[in-house]
Coordinates of C-alpha atoms and ligand atoms in Angstrom, one line a residue:
M1 CA 25.5 -79.8 -82.8
T2 CA 25.5 -77.1 -80.1
T3 CA 28.9 -76.4 -78.5
I4 CA 29.0 -75.0 -75.0
R5 CA 32.0 -72.7 -74.6
H6 CA 33.9 -70.7 -72.1
Y7 CA 32.7 -67.2 -71.0
I8 CA 35.7 -65.0 -70.4
A9 CA 35.7 -61.2 -70.0
G10 CA 32.1 -61.0 -71.3
E11 CA 32.6 -63.1 -74.4
E12 CA 31.8 -66.6 -75.3
T13 CA 35.0 -68.1 -76.5
G14 CA 37.0 -71.3 -77.0
D15 CA 37.8 -73.5 -79.9
A16 CA 37.0 -77.2 -79.8
A17 CA 40.4 -78.9 -79.7
R18 CA 39.2 -81.2 -76.9
T19 CA 35.5 -81.7 -76.3
A20 CA 33.2 -83.9 -74.2
P21 CA 29.6 -84.9 -75.1
V22 CA 26.8 -83.4 -73.0
Y23 CA 23.8 -85.8 -72.8
D24 CA 20.2 -85.3 -72.3
P25 CA 19.8 -88.0 -69.6
A26 CA 16.1 -88.5 -70.5
T27 CA 16.9 -89.6 -74.0
G28 CA 20.5 -90.8 -73.8
E29 CA 21.3 -88.6 -76.7
A30 CA 24.4 -86.3 -76.9
A31 CA 22.9 -83.4 -78.8
K32 CA 25.5 -81.0 -77.4
Q33 CA 29.2 -80.9 -76.6
V34 CA 31.3 -78.9 -74.3
V35 CA 34.8 -77.6 -75.0
L36 CA 37.5 -78.7 -72.5
A37 CA 40.0 -75.9 -71.7
D38 CA 43.7 -76.3 -72.1
A39 CA 46.0 -74.6 -69.7
A40 CA 46.3 -71.5 -71.9
Q41 CA 42.6 -70.9 -71.9
V42 CA 42.4 -71.2 -68.2
E43 CA 45.3 -68.7 -67.9
Q44 CA 43.3 -66.4 -70.1
A45 CA 40.3 -66.6 -67.7
I46 CA 42.6 -66.0 -64.7
A47 CA 44.1 -63.0 -66.4
A48 CA 40.7 -61.6 -67.2
A49 CA 39.7 -62.0 -63.5
K50 CA 42.9 -60.4 -62.4
A51 CA 42.5 -57.4 -64.7
A52 CA 38.9 -56.8 -63.5
L53 CA 39.9 -57.0 -59.8
P54 CA 41.1 -53.4 -59.1
A55 CA 38.0 -51.7 -60.5
W56 CA 35.6 -54.2 -58.9
R57 CA 37.1 -54.0 -55.4
A58 CA 37.1 -50.2 -55.8
T59 CA 33.4 -50.2 -56.7
G60 CA 31.2 -48.7 -54.0
L61 CA 29.4 -51.1 -51.8
V62 CA 25.9 -49.7 -52.5
R63 CA 26.6 -50.0 -56.3
R64 CA 27.8 -53.6 -55.8
A65 CA 24.7 -54.4 -53.8
D66 CA 22.6 -53.1 -56.7
V67 CA 23.9 -55.9 -58.9
F68 CA 22.5 -58.5 -56.5
F69 CA 19.1 -56.9 -56.2
R70 CA 18.9 -56.9 -60.0
L71 CA 20.2 -60.4 -60.3
R72 CA 17.6 -61.6 -57.9
Q73 CA 14.9 -60.1 -60.0
L74 CA 16.3 -61.7 -63.2
L75 CA 16.6 -65.1 -61.6
V76 CA 12.9 -64.9 -60.6
E77 CA 11.8 -63.7 -64.1
R78 CA 13.9 -66.3 -65.9
K79 CA 13.1 -69.2 -63.6
D80 CA 11.3 -71.4 -66.1
E81 CA 14.0 -70.8 -68.8
L82 CA 16.8 -71.7 -66.3
A83 CA 14.9 -74.7 -65.0
A84 CA 14.6 -76.0 -68.6
I85 CA 18.4 -75.6 -69.1
I86 CA 19.0 -77.6 -65.9
T87 CA 16.6 -80.4 -66.7
S88 CA 17.9 -80.8 -70.3
E89 CA 21.4 -81.6 -69.1
H90 CA 20.9 -82.9 -65.5
G91 CA 17.7 -84.8 -65.9
K92 CA 16.0 -83.7 -62.7
V93 CA 12.3 -82.9 -62.9
L94 CA 11.4 -79.3 -63.7
S95 CA 9.8 -78.6 -60.3
D96 CA 13.1 -79.8 -58.6
A97 CA 15.1 -77.6 -61.0
A98 CA 12.9 -74.6 -60.0
G99 CA 13.5 -75.5 -56.3
E100 CA 17.2 -75.4 -56.9
I101 CA 16.9 -71.9 -58.3
S102 CA 14.8 -70.8 -55.3
R103 CA 17.5 -72.1 -52.9
G104 CA 20.2 -70.3 -54.9
L105 CA 18.2 -67.1 -54.7
E106 CA 18.8 -67.1 -50.9
N107 CA 22.5 -66.8 -51.6
V108 CA 21.9 -63.8 -53.8
E109 CA 19.6 -62.2 -51.2
F110 CA 22.4 -62.7 -48.6
A111 CA 24.9 -61.1 -50.8
A112 CA 22.7 -58.1 -51.4
G113 CA 23.2 -57.3 -47.7
L114 CA 26.9 -56.8 -48.3
V115 CA 26.9 -53.3 -46.9
H116 CA 26.2 -54.8 -43.5
L117 CA 28.3 -57.9 -44.0
L118 CA 31.5 -56.0 -44.8
K119 CA 31.3 -53.8 -41.7
G120 CA 34.5 -53.7 -39.7
E121 CA 34.9 -52.9 -36.0
H122 CA 36.1 -49.7 -34.4
S123 CA 37.5 -49.0 -30.9
E124 CA 38.0 -45.3 -30.0
Q125 CA 40.7 -44.2 -27.7
V126 CA 42.5 -47.5 -26.9
A127 CA 45.2 -45.2 -25.7
R128 CA 45.1 -41.4 -25.5
G129 CA 44.6 -40.2 -29.1
V130 CA 44.9 -43.8 -30.5
D131 CA 42.0 -45.5 -32.3
V132 CA 41.8 -49.0 -33.8
H133 CA 39.6 -50.3 -36.6
S134 CA 39.4 -53.5 -38.7
V135 CA 38.5 -53.8 -42.3
K136 CA 37.6 -56.8 -44.5
Q137 CA 39.3 -56.8 -47.8
P138 CA 38.9 -59.1 -50.8
V139 CA 41.3 -62.0 -51.1
G140 CA 41.7 -61.5 -54.9
V141 CA 41.0 -64.0 -57.7
V142 CA 38.9 -66.9 -56.5
A143 CA 38.4 -70.3 -58.2
A144 CA 35.0 -71.9 -57.9
I145 CA 34.8 -75.6 -59.0
T146 CA 31.4 -77.2 -58.9
P147 CA 29.7 -80.6 -59.2
F148 CA 27.0 -81.8 -61.7
N149 CA 24.2 -82.2 -59.2
F150 CA 23.2 -78.6 -58.6
P151 CA 24.5 -76.8 -61.8
L152 CA 22.9 -73.5 -60.9
M153 CA 22.7 -73.4 -57.1
V154 CA 26.2 -74.5 -56.2
P155 CA 27.8 -71.8 -58.5
L156 CA 25.5 -69.3 -56.7
W157 CA 26.7 -70.6 -53.3
M158 CA 30.2 -69.5 -54.3
T159 CA 29.9 -66.6 -56.7
A160 CA 27.4 -64.5 -54.8
S161 CA 29.5 -64.1 -51.6
A162 CA 32.8 -64.1 -53.4
I163 CA 31.7 -61.3 -55.7
A164 CA 29.9 -59.3 -53.0
C165 CA 33.1 -59.3 -51.0
G166 CA 34.9 -57.6 -53.9
N167 CA 36.7 -60.6 -55.4
T168 CA 36.7 -61.7 -59.0
V169 CA 36.0 -65.3 -60.0
V170 CA 36.9 -68.1 -62.4
L171 CA 34.1 -70.7 -62.3
K172 CA 34.7 -74.2 -63.5
P173 CA 31.4 -76.1 -63.7
S174 CA 30.9 -79.8 -64.1
E175 CA 31.5 -80.8 -67.7
K176 CA 28.3 -83.0 -67.5
D177 CA 25.9 -80.0 -67.3
P178 CA 27.9 -76.9 -68.2
S179 CA 25.2 -74.6 -69.6
A180 CA 23.7 -73.2 -66.4
A181 CA 27.1 -71.7 -65.4
V182 CA 27.3 -69.6 -68.6
A183 CA 23.6 -68.6 -68.2
I184 CA 24.4 -67.3 -64.7
A185 CA 27.4 -65.4 -65.8
K186 CA 25.3 -63.7 -68.5
L187 CA 22.6 -62.9 -66.0
Y188 CA 25.2 -61.3 -63.6
E189 CA 26.3 -59.1 -66.4
E190 CA 22.8 -58.2 -67.4
A191 CA 22.4 -57.2 -63.7
G192 CA 25.3 -54.8 -64.1
L193 CA 28.4 -56.8 -63.1
P194 CA 31.3 -55.6 -65.2
A195 CA 32.8 -58.1 -67.7
G196 CA 35.7 -60.1 -66.3
V197 CA 34.5 -60.2 -62.7
L198 CA 32.9 -63.6 -63.3
N199 CA 34.5 -65.9 -65.9
V200 CA 33.5 -69.4 -66.8
V201 CA 36.0 -72.0 -68.0
Q202 CA 34.7 -75.3 -69.2
G203 CA 36.9 -78.3 -68.6
D204 CA 38.1 -81.3 -66.6
K205 CA 41.2 -82.0 -64.5
V206 CA 43.4 -80.0 -66.8
A207 CA 41.4 -76.9 -66.1
V208 CA 41.2 -77.6 -62.3
D209 CA 45.0 -78.3 -62.0
T210 CA 45.8 -75.0 -63.8
L211 CA 43.6 -73.1 -61.4
L212 CA 45.1 -74.8 -58.4
D213 CA 48.7 -74.2 -59.5
S214 CA 48.2 -70.6 -60.6
P215 CA 49.9 -68.1 -58.2
D216 CA 47.2 -65.6 -59.2
V217 CA 44.4 -67.7 -57.7
R218 CA 44.2 -66.9 -54.0
A219 CA 41.3 -69.0 -52.8
V220 CA 39.6 -72.1 -54.0
S221 CA 36.0 -73.2 -53.3
F222 CA 35.2 -76.8 -54.3
V223 CA 32.2 -79.0 -54.1
G224 CA 32.2 -82.6 -55.4
S225 CA 33.2 -86.1 -54.4
T226 CA 35.4 -86.8 -51.4
P227 CA 38.5 -88.2 -53.2
V228 CA 38.6 -85.1 -55.4
A229 CA 37.9 -82.8 -52.5
R230 CA 40.7 -84.2 -50.5
S231 CA 43.2 -84.0 -53.3
I232 CA 42.1 -80.4 -54.2
Y233 CA 42.5 -79.4 -50.6
E234 CA 46.0 -80.9 -50.3
R235 CA 47.2 -79.4 -53.6
A236 CA 45.8 -76.0 -53.2
S237 CA 46.7 -75.6 -49.5
A238 CA 50.2 -76.8 -50.2
A239 CA 50.4 -73.9 -52.6
G240 CA 49.4 -71.5 -49.8
K241 CA 45.9 -70.9 -51.0
R242 CA 42.8 -70.6 -48.8
V243 CA 40.7 -73.7 -49.6
Q244 CA 37.3 -75.0 -48.7
A245 CA 36.6 -78.4 -50.4
L246 CA 33.2 -80.0 -49.7
G247 CA 33.0 -83.7 -50.4
G248 CA 30.5 -86.6 -50.5
A249 CA 28.0 -87.8 -48.0
K250 CA 26.2 -90.8 -46.4
N251 CA 23.2 -89.2 -44.6
H252 CA 21.5 -91.2 -41.9
M253 CA 17.9 -90.6 -40.8
V254 CA 17.1 -92.0 -37.4
V255 CA 13.6 -93.0 -36.7
M256 CA 12.7 -93.5 -33.0
P257 CA 9.8 -95.9 -32.0
D258 CA 7.7 -92.9 -30.8
A259 CA 8.0 -91.1 -34.2
D260 CA 5.0 -90.4 -36.4
L261 CA 5.8 -93.3 -38.7
E262 CA 3.5 -92.2 -41.5
G263 CA 5.3 -88.8 -41.6
A264 CA 8.7 -90.5 -41.3
A265 CA 8.0 -92.8 -44.2
D266 CA 6.9 -89.8 -46.3
A267 CA 10.1 -87.9 -45.4
A268 CA 12.3 -90.9 -46.1
V269 CA 10.9 -91.5 -49.5
S270 CA 11.1 -87.8 -50.4
A271 CA 14.6 -87.4 -49.2
A272 CA 16.0 -90.7 -50.5
Y273 CA 14.5 -90.6 -54.1
G274 CA 14.1 -86.9 -54.8
S275 CA 16.4 -85.9 -57.7
A276 CA 17.1 -89.7 -58.1
G277 CA 19.2 -89.6 -54.9
E278 CA 21.7 -87.3 -56.6
R279 CA 21.8 -84.8 -53.7
C280 CA 24.6 -84.5 -51.2
M281 CA 21.9 -84.1 -48.5
A282 CA 19.8 -87.1 -49.7
V283 CA 18.9 -89.6 -47.0
S284 CA 20.7 -92.9 -48.0
V285 CA 20.5 -94.8 -44.7
L286 CA 17.3 -95.2 -42.6
V287 CA 18.3 -96.1 -39.0
A288 CA 15.3 -97.8 -37.4
V289 CA 15.4 -98.0 -33.7
G290 CA 13.7 -101.3 -32.6
E291 CA 12.5 -104.2 -34.8
A292 CA 8.9 -103.1 -34.7
T293 CA 9.9 -99.6 -36.0
A294 CA 12.0 -101.2 -38.7
D295 CA 9.3 -103.6 -39.8
A296 CA 6.6 -100.9 -40.0
L297 CA 8.9 -98.5 -41.8
V298 CA 10.0 -100.9 -44.4
T299 CA 6.4 -101.8 -45.2
K300 CA 5.3 -98.1 -45.4
V301 CA 8.3 -97.0 -47.5
A302 CA 7.9 -99.9 -49.9
E303 CA 4.2 -99.1 -50.4
R304 CA 5.0 -95.4 -51.2
M305 CA 7.8 -96.4 -53.6
R306 CA 5.5 -98.3 -55.8
A307 CA 3.4 -95.2 -56.4
L308 CA 6.4 -93.0 -57.5
V309 CA 6.3 -91.9 -61.1
I310 CA 9.6 -92.1 -62.9
G311 CA 10.0 -90.4 -66.3
P312 CA 11.5 -87.5 -68.2
G313 CA 12.0 -84.4 -66.1
T314 CA 10.1 -82.3 -68.6
D315 CA 6.9 -84.4 -68.0
P316 CA 4.9 -82.7 -65.3
A317 CA 3.7 -86.1 -64.1
S318 CA 7.2 -87.3 -63.4
E319 CA 8.4 -87.2 -59.7
M320 CA 11.9 -88.6 -60.4
G321 CA 14.0 -88.3 -63.5
P322 CA 16.9 -90.3 -64.9
L323 CA 20.5 -90.4 -63.5
I324 CA 23.2 -88.3 -64.9
T325 CA 25.0 -90.8 -67.1
R326 CA 24.7 -94.4 -68.3
E327 CA 27.9 -95.3 -66.4
H328 CA 26.6 -93.8 -63.2
R329 CA 23.3 -95.5 -63.6
D330 CA 25.0 -98.9 -64.1
K331 CA 27.3 -98.3 -61.1
V332 CA 24.3 -97.5 -58.8
A333 CA 22.5 -100.6 -60.0
S334 CA 25.6 -102.7 -59.1
Y335 CA 25.3 -101.7 -55.5
V336 CA 21.8 -103.3 -55.3
A337 CA 23.1 -106.6 -56.8
G338 CA 26.1 -106.5 -54.5
A339 CA 24.0 -105.9 -51.4
A340 CA 22.1 -109.1 -52.0
A341 CA 25.4 -111.0 -52.4
E342 CA 26.6 -109.6 -49.1
G343 CA 23.6 -110.8 -47.2
A344 CA 21.3 -107.8 -47.1
T345 CA 17.6 -108.1 -48.1
V346 CA 16.6 -106.4 -51.3
V347 CA 13.0 -105.4 -50.5
V348 CA 12.4 -103.4 -53.7
D349 CA 14.8 -104.0 -56.6
G350 CA 14.8 -100.9 -58.8
T351 CA 17.1 -102.5 -61.3
E352 CA 14.2 -104.7 -62.5
A353 CA 12.2 -101.7 -63.6
E354 CA 11.9 -101.3 -67.3
F355 CA 11.8 -98.0 -69.2
A356 CA 11.3 -97.3 -72.9
G357 CA 14.1 -95.6 -74.9
D358 CA 17.7 -95.1 -74.1
G359 CA 17.4 -92.6 -71.2
F360 CA 19.5 -93.3 -68.0
F361 CA 16.6 -94.3 -65.9
L362 CA 16.7 -96.6 -62.9
G363 CA 13.9 -97.7 -60.5
T364 CA 14.1 -97.0 -56.8
S365 CA 15.6 -99.6 -54.5
L366 CA 15.1 -100.4 -50.8
V367 CA 17.6 -102.7 -49.0
D368 CA 17.0 -104.0 -45.5
H369 CA 19.3 -105.6 -42.9
V370 CA 22.2 -103.5 -44.1
R371 CA 25.3 -103.4 -41.8
P372 CA 28.6 -101.5 -41.8
G373 CA 31.2 -103.4 -43.8
M374 CA 28.8 -104.0 -46.7
K375 CA 29.7 -101.9 -49.8
V376 CA 26.1 -100.6 -50.0
Y377 CA 26.6 -99.0 -46.5
D378 CA 30.3 -98.1 -46.7
E379 CA 30.3 -96.2 -50.0
E380 CA 28.4 -93.1 -51.2
I381 CA 26.1 -94.4 -53.9
F382 CA 24.5 -91.1 -55.1
G383 CA 21.5 -92.8 -56.6
P384 CA 17.9 -94.0 -55.7
V385 CA 19.0 -96.7 -53.2
L386 CA 17.8 -96.5 -49.6
S387 CA 19.4 -98.8 -47.0
V388 CA 17.8 -99.8 -43.7
V389 CA 20.1 -100.4 -40.7
R390 CA 18.3 -101.9 -37.7
V391 CA 19.6 -100.9 -34.3
A392 CA 18.4 -101.6 -30.8
S393 CA 18.7 -98.2 -29.1
Y394 CA 19.2 -94.5 -29.5
E395 CA 22.8 -94.9 -28.3
E396 CA 23.5 -97.5 -31.0
A397 CA 22.1 -95.1 -33.6
V398 CA 24.3 -92.3 -32.5
A399 CA 27.4 -94.5 -32.3
L400 CA 26.8 -95.8 -35.9
I401 CA 26.5 -92.3 -37.3
N402 CA 29.5 -90.9 -35.4
A403 CA 31.6 -93.8 -36.6
N404 CA 30.8 -93.1 -40.3
P405 CA 33.6 -91.3 -42.2
F406 CA 31.1 -89.0 -43.9
A407 CA 29.3 -86.4 -41.8
N408 CA 27.4 -84.1 -44.0
G409 CA 23.8 -84.2 -42.8
T410 CA 21.6 -86.3 -40.5
A411 CA 18.1 -86.2 -39.1
I412 CA 16.1 -87.7 -36.2
F413 CA 12.4 -88.3 -36.2
T414 CA 10.8 -88.4 -32.8
R415 CA 8.0 -86.9 -30.7
D416 CA 10.3 -86.6 -27.7
G417 CA 11.9 -83.3 -27.1
R418 CA 14.6 -84.6 -24.8
T419 CA 15.7 -87.3 -27.3
A420 CA 15.8 -84.6 -30.0
R421 CA 17.9 -82.3 -27.8
S422 CA 20.3 -85.1 -26.9
F423 CA 20.8 -85.9 -30.6
E424 CA 21.6 -82.3 -31.3
V425 CA 24.3 -82.4 -28.6
D426 CA 25.7 -85.9 -29.2
I427 CA 25.8 -86.2 -33.0
E428 CA 29.1 -85.4 -34.8
V429 CA 27.7 -84.2 -38.1
G430 CA 27.7 -80.7 -39.7
M431 CA 23.9 -80.3 -40.4
V432 CA 21.2 -81.8 -38.3
G433 CA 17.4 -82.1 -38.8
V434 CA 14.8 -82.7 -36.2
N435 CA 11.8 -84.1 -38.0
V436 CA 13.3 -82.4 -41.1
P437 CA 14.9 -84.9 -43.5
I438 CA 17.1 -82.6 -45.6
P439 CA 18.3 -79.9 -43.3
V440 CA 20.0 -77.6 -45.8
P441 CA 20.5 -74.4 -43.9
I442 CA 18.8 -71.2 -45.2
G443 CA 21.1 -68.7 -46.9
A444 CA 21.6 -66.7 -43.6
Y445 CA 23.5 -69.6 -42.1
S446 CA 26.4 -71.6 -43.6
F447 CA 26.4 -75.1 -45.1
G448 CA 29.0 -77.7 -44.4
G449 CA 29.7 -81.2 -43.1
W450 CA 32.4 -82.6 -40.8
R451 CA 35.0 -85.3 -41.3
N452 CA 35.3 -86.5 -45.0
S453 CA 32.5 -84.3 -46.1
L454 CA 34.5 -81.0 -45.8
F455 CA 38.2 -80.3 -46.0
G456 CA 39.1 -76.9 -44.7
D457 CA 37.9 -74.7 -41.9
S458 CA 35.1 -72.7 -43.5
H459 CA 31.6 -73.8 -44.3
I460 CA 30.2 -72.5 -47.5
Y461 CA 27.8 -69.5 -48.2
G462 CA 26.3 -67.4 -45.4
P463 CA 28.4 -65.7 -42.7
E464 CA 31.3 -68.1 -42.9
S465 CA 31.7 -67.2 -46.6
V466 CA 32.3 -63.6 -45.7
H467 CA 35.1 -64.7 -43.6
F468 CA 36.4 -67.1 -46.3
Y469 CA 36.3 -64.5 -49.1
T470 CA 37.9 -61.7 -47.2
R471 CA 41.1 -61.0 -45.3
S472 CA 41.0 -58.8 -42.3
K473 CA 43.3 -55.9 -41.6
V474 CA 43.6 -54.0 -38.4
V475 CA 44.6 -50.3 -38.5
T476 CA 45.9 -48.5 -35.4
S477 CA 46.0 -44.7 -35.8
R478 CA 47.2 -41.9 -33.7
W479 CA 46.6 -38.2 -34.3
P480 CA 48.7 -36.5 -31.6
E481 CA 49.0 -32.9 -30.8
P482 CA 52.3 -31.6 -32.3
S483 CA 53.5 -30.9 -28.8
E484 CA 52.9 -34.5 -27.7
S485 CA 55.4 -36.0 -30.2
Q486 CA 58.3 -37.8 -28.5
I487 CA 60.9 -40.5 -29.1
D488 CA 60.3 -43.7 -27.1
L489 CA 62.2 -46.9 -28.0
G490 CA 60.0 -49.1 -25.7
F491 CA 57.4 -51.6 -27.1
P492 CA 54.2 -49.6 -27.8
S493 CA 51.9 -50.1 -24.8
N494 CA 48.3 -48.9 -24.3
H495 CA 48.6 -48.9 -20.5
Ligands
NAD501 P1 33.2 -84.9 -58.9 O1 34.1 -84.9 -57.7 O2 33.3 -86.0 -59.9 O3 33.4 -83.5 -59.7 C1 33.3 -82.3 -59.1 C2 34.1 -81.3 -59.9 O4 35.5 -81.7 -59.9 C3 33.7 -81.2 -61.4 O5 33.8 -79.8 -61.8 C4 34.8 -82.0 -62.1 O6 35.0 -81.6 -63.4 C5 36.0 -81.9 -61.2 N1 36.8 -83.1 -61.2 C6 36.5 -84.4 -61.3 N2 37.5 -85.2 -61.2 C7 38.6 -84.4 -60.9 C8 40.0 -84.7 -60.7 N3 40.4 -85.9 -60.7 N4 40.8 -83.6 -60.5 C9 40.3 -82.4 -60.5 N5 39.0 -82.0 -60.8 C10 38.2 -83.0 -61.0 O7 31.7 -84.8 -58.4 P2 30.4 -84.9 -59.2 O8 30.2 -86.3 -59.6 O9 30.3 -83.8 -60.2 O10 29.3 -84.5 -58.1 C11 28.8 -85.5 -57.2 C12 29.6 -85.5 -55.9 O11 29.5 -84.2 -55.3 C13 29.0 -86.4 -54.8 O12 30.0 -87.0 -54.1 C14 28.2 -85.4 -53.9 O13 28.0 -85.9 -52.6 C15 29.1 -84.3 -53.9 N6 28.4 -83.1 -53.5 C16 28.7 -82.5 -52.3 C17 28.1 -81.4 -51.8 C18 28.4 -80.8 -50.5 O14 27.9 -79.7 -50.3 N7 29.1 -81.5 -49.6 C19 27.1 -80.8 -52.7 C20 26.9 -81.3 -53.9 C21 27.6 -82.5 -54.3

């Protein structure tokens, strides 16, 4: 059996005192296992990151940038190999795994511009002979804790900016699909990153708690579910660390009566069922404005769903793969049964679909006449279940979304510019799409939700990440003529 281990100071290491199975979701077999770190192994990774910090932060910016240019090239060259690793442990189809790598590349490209990003400001002659300048310095050792659903992209969201800013990192990936993180760490080193700058510890809550409690860890980036995000934010910020903890989502897509309904139905199916709904930006609620819009959309979405090909991610014909675990598959299925019991209408019941073998497959479901207060609406499902909420007006749609505790992404489909612009102004959600169902910002902007979808002040990657991973320092300097030197006990004034 293959054992996936830690990667600390350039070495794969770690005995197997505690392990967890790593499944191939398409077959249901656990052909691999991952070691789960104890506190001592995490301390070892933190010590490696701390030891690598002085030399890395002293490395010239142009030399640092070289690593990202080379890393970009390696990610492009190894795309197929990396996609195969992702699919074998996550289950998503290979084209989707390749898409994840492409989006992660944007973060590497952003980091390659670090010479610009780390510029400070300078004011000459704020008083006679006095200049002021600001610098951005690394925060130190950063912990990066990532979820199962993007095992390569989310680690790149964090590591690229953190490392570009001169920090060193301990990455703790999901124990469900841990191989991609080790693959990335090796690629960084092949690209010229010194050993110890990026370390990977495999593990569960024990590893996370050790990172959160270590005085040597200065900042924590987390992406995962809302309850864990909230507890990580509270624990790490109480310990005085800088924290950004991105949580779960319930993303609403509003369809106005004037929208191109064929295009909206295509978008809804793509965004709800792509990656089996296991995306934090997946559309999980279709908000249809007007009964006629709702009736037409439900018919069009249901038609399209019947044509979807569900199968192993390695089969080029598959459009949707299995879910991550058997337990998760069964939990997702329970929401569909529960929705019927709560009075919603199950239009397409994916739990009835049959699949050969023991893979964690589930068919796609469409549930109409859903309302707040039903479990299928109130909770994040994170699977291939799309709910339809019928509302009478634009105002009702906005009020529904603004009242939801999650606020990661949302979208509106309309042909009317004024309605789209009002939505942009009125909606209280971090990422908004106009006729774009999954508005994940490009790498030059930052990603983040509001309310229970993000705890902390900084969004992730892009410009806000430079702020998050650096501390600013302002230097005031004076070079007086020797004859100008004088004693003055007053508060220094520039006037
Ligand atoms: P998860 O919260 O179960 O796990 C995330 C990470 O936290 C993993 O590394 C895991 O090992 C660790 N962890 C789990 N339980 C813990 C605990 N009690 N204490 C400390 N650490 C713990 O999330 P997941 O199931 O891996 O990922 C899916 C979730 O992530 C969904 O809720 C999804 O919406 C969310 N997500 C959010 C974003 C975003 O940008 N907002 C992006 C991707 C995924």
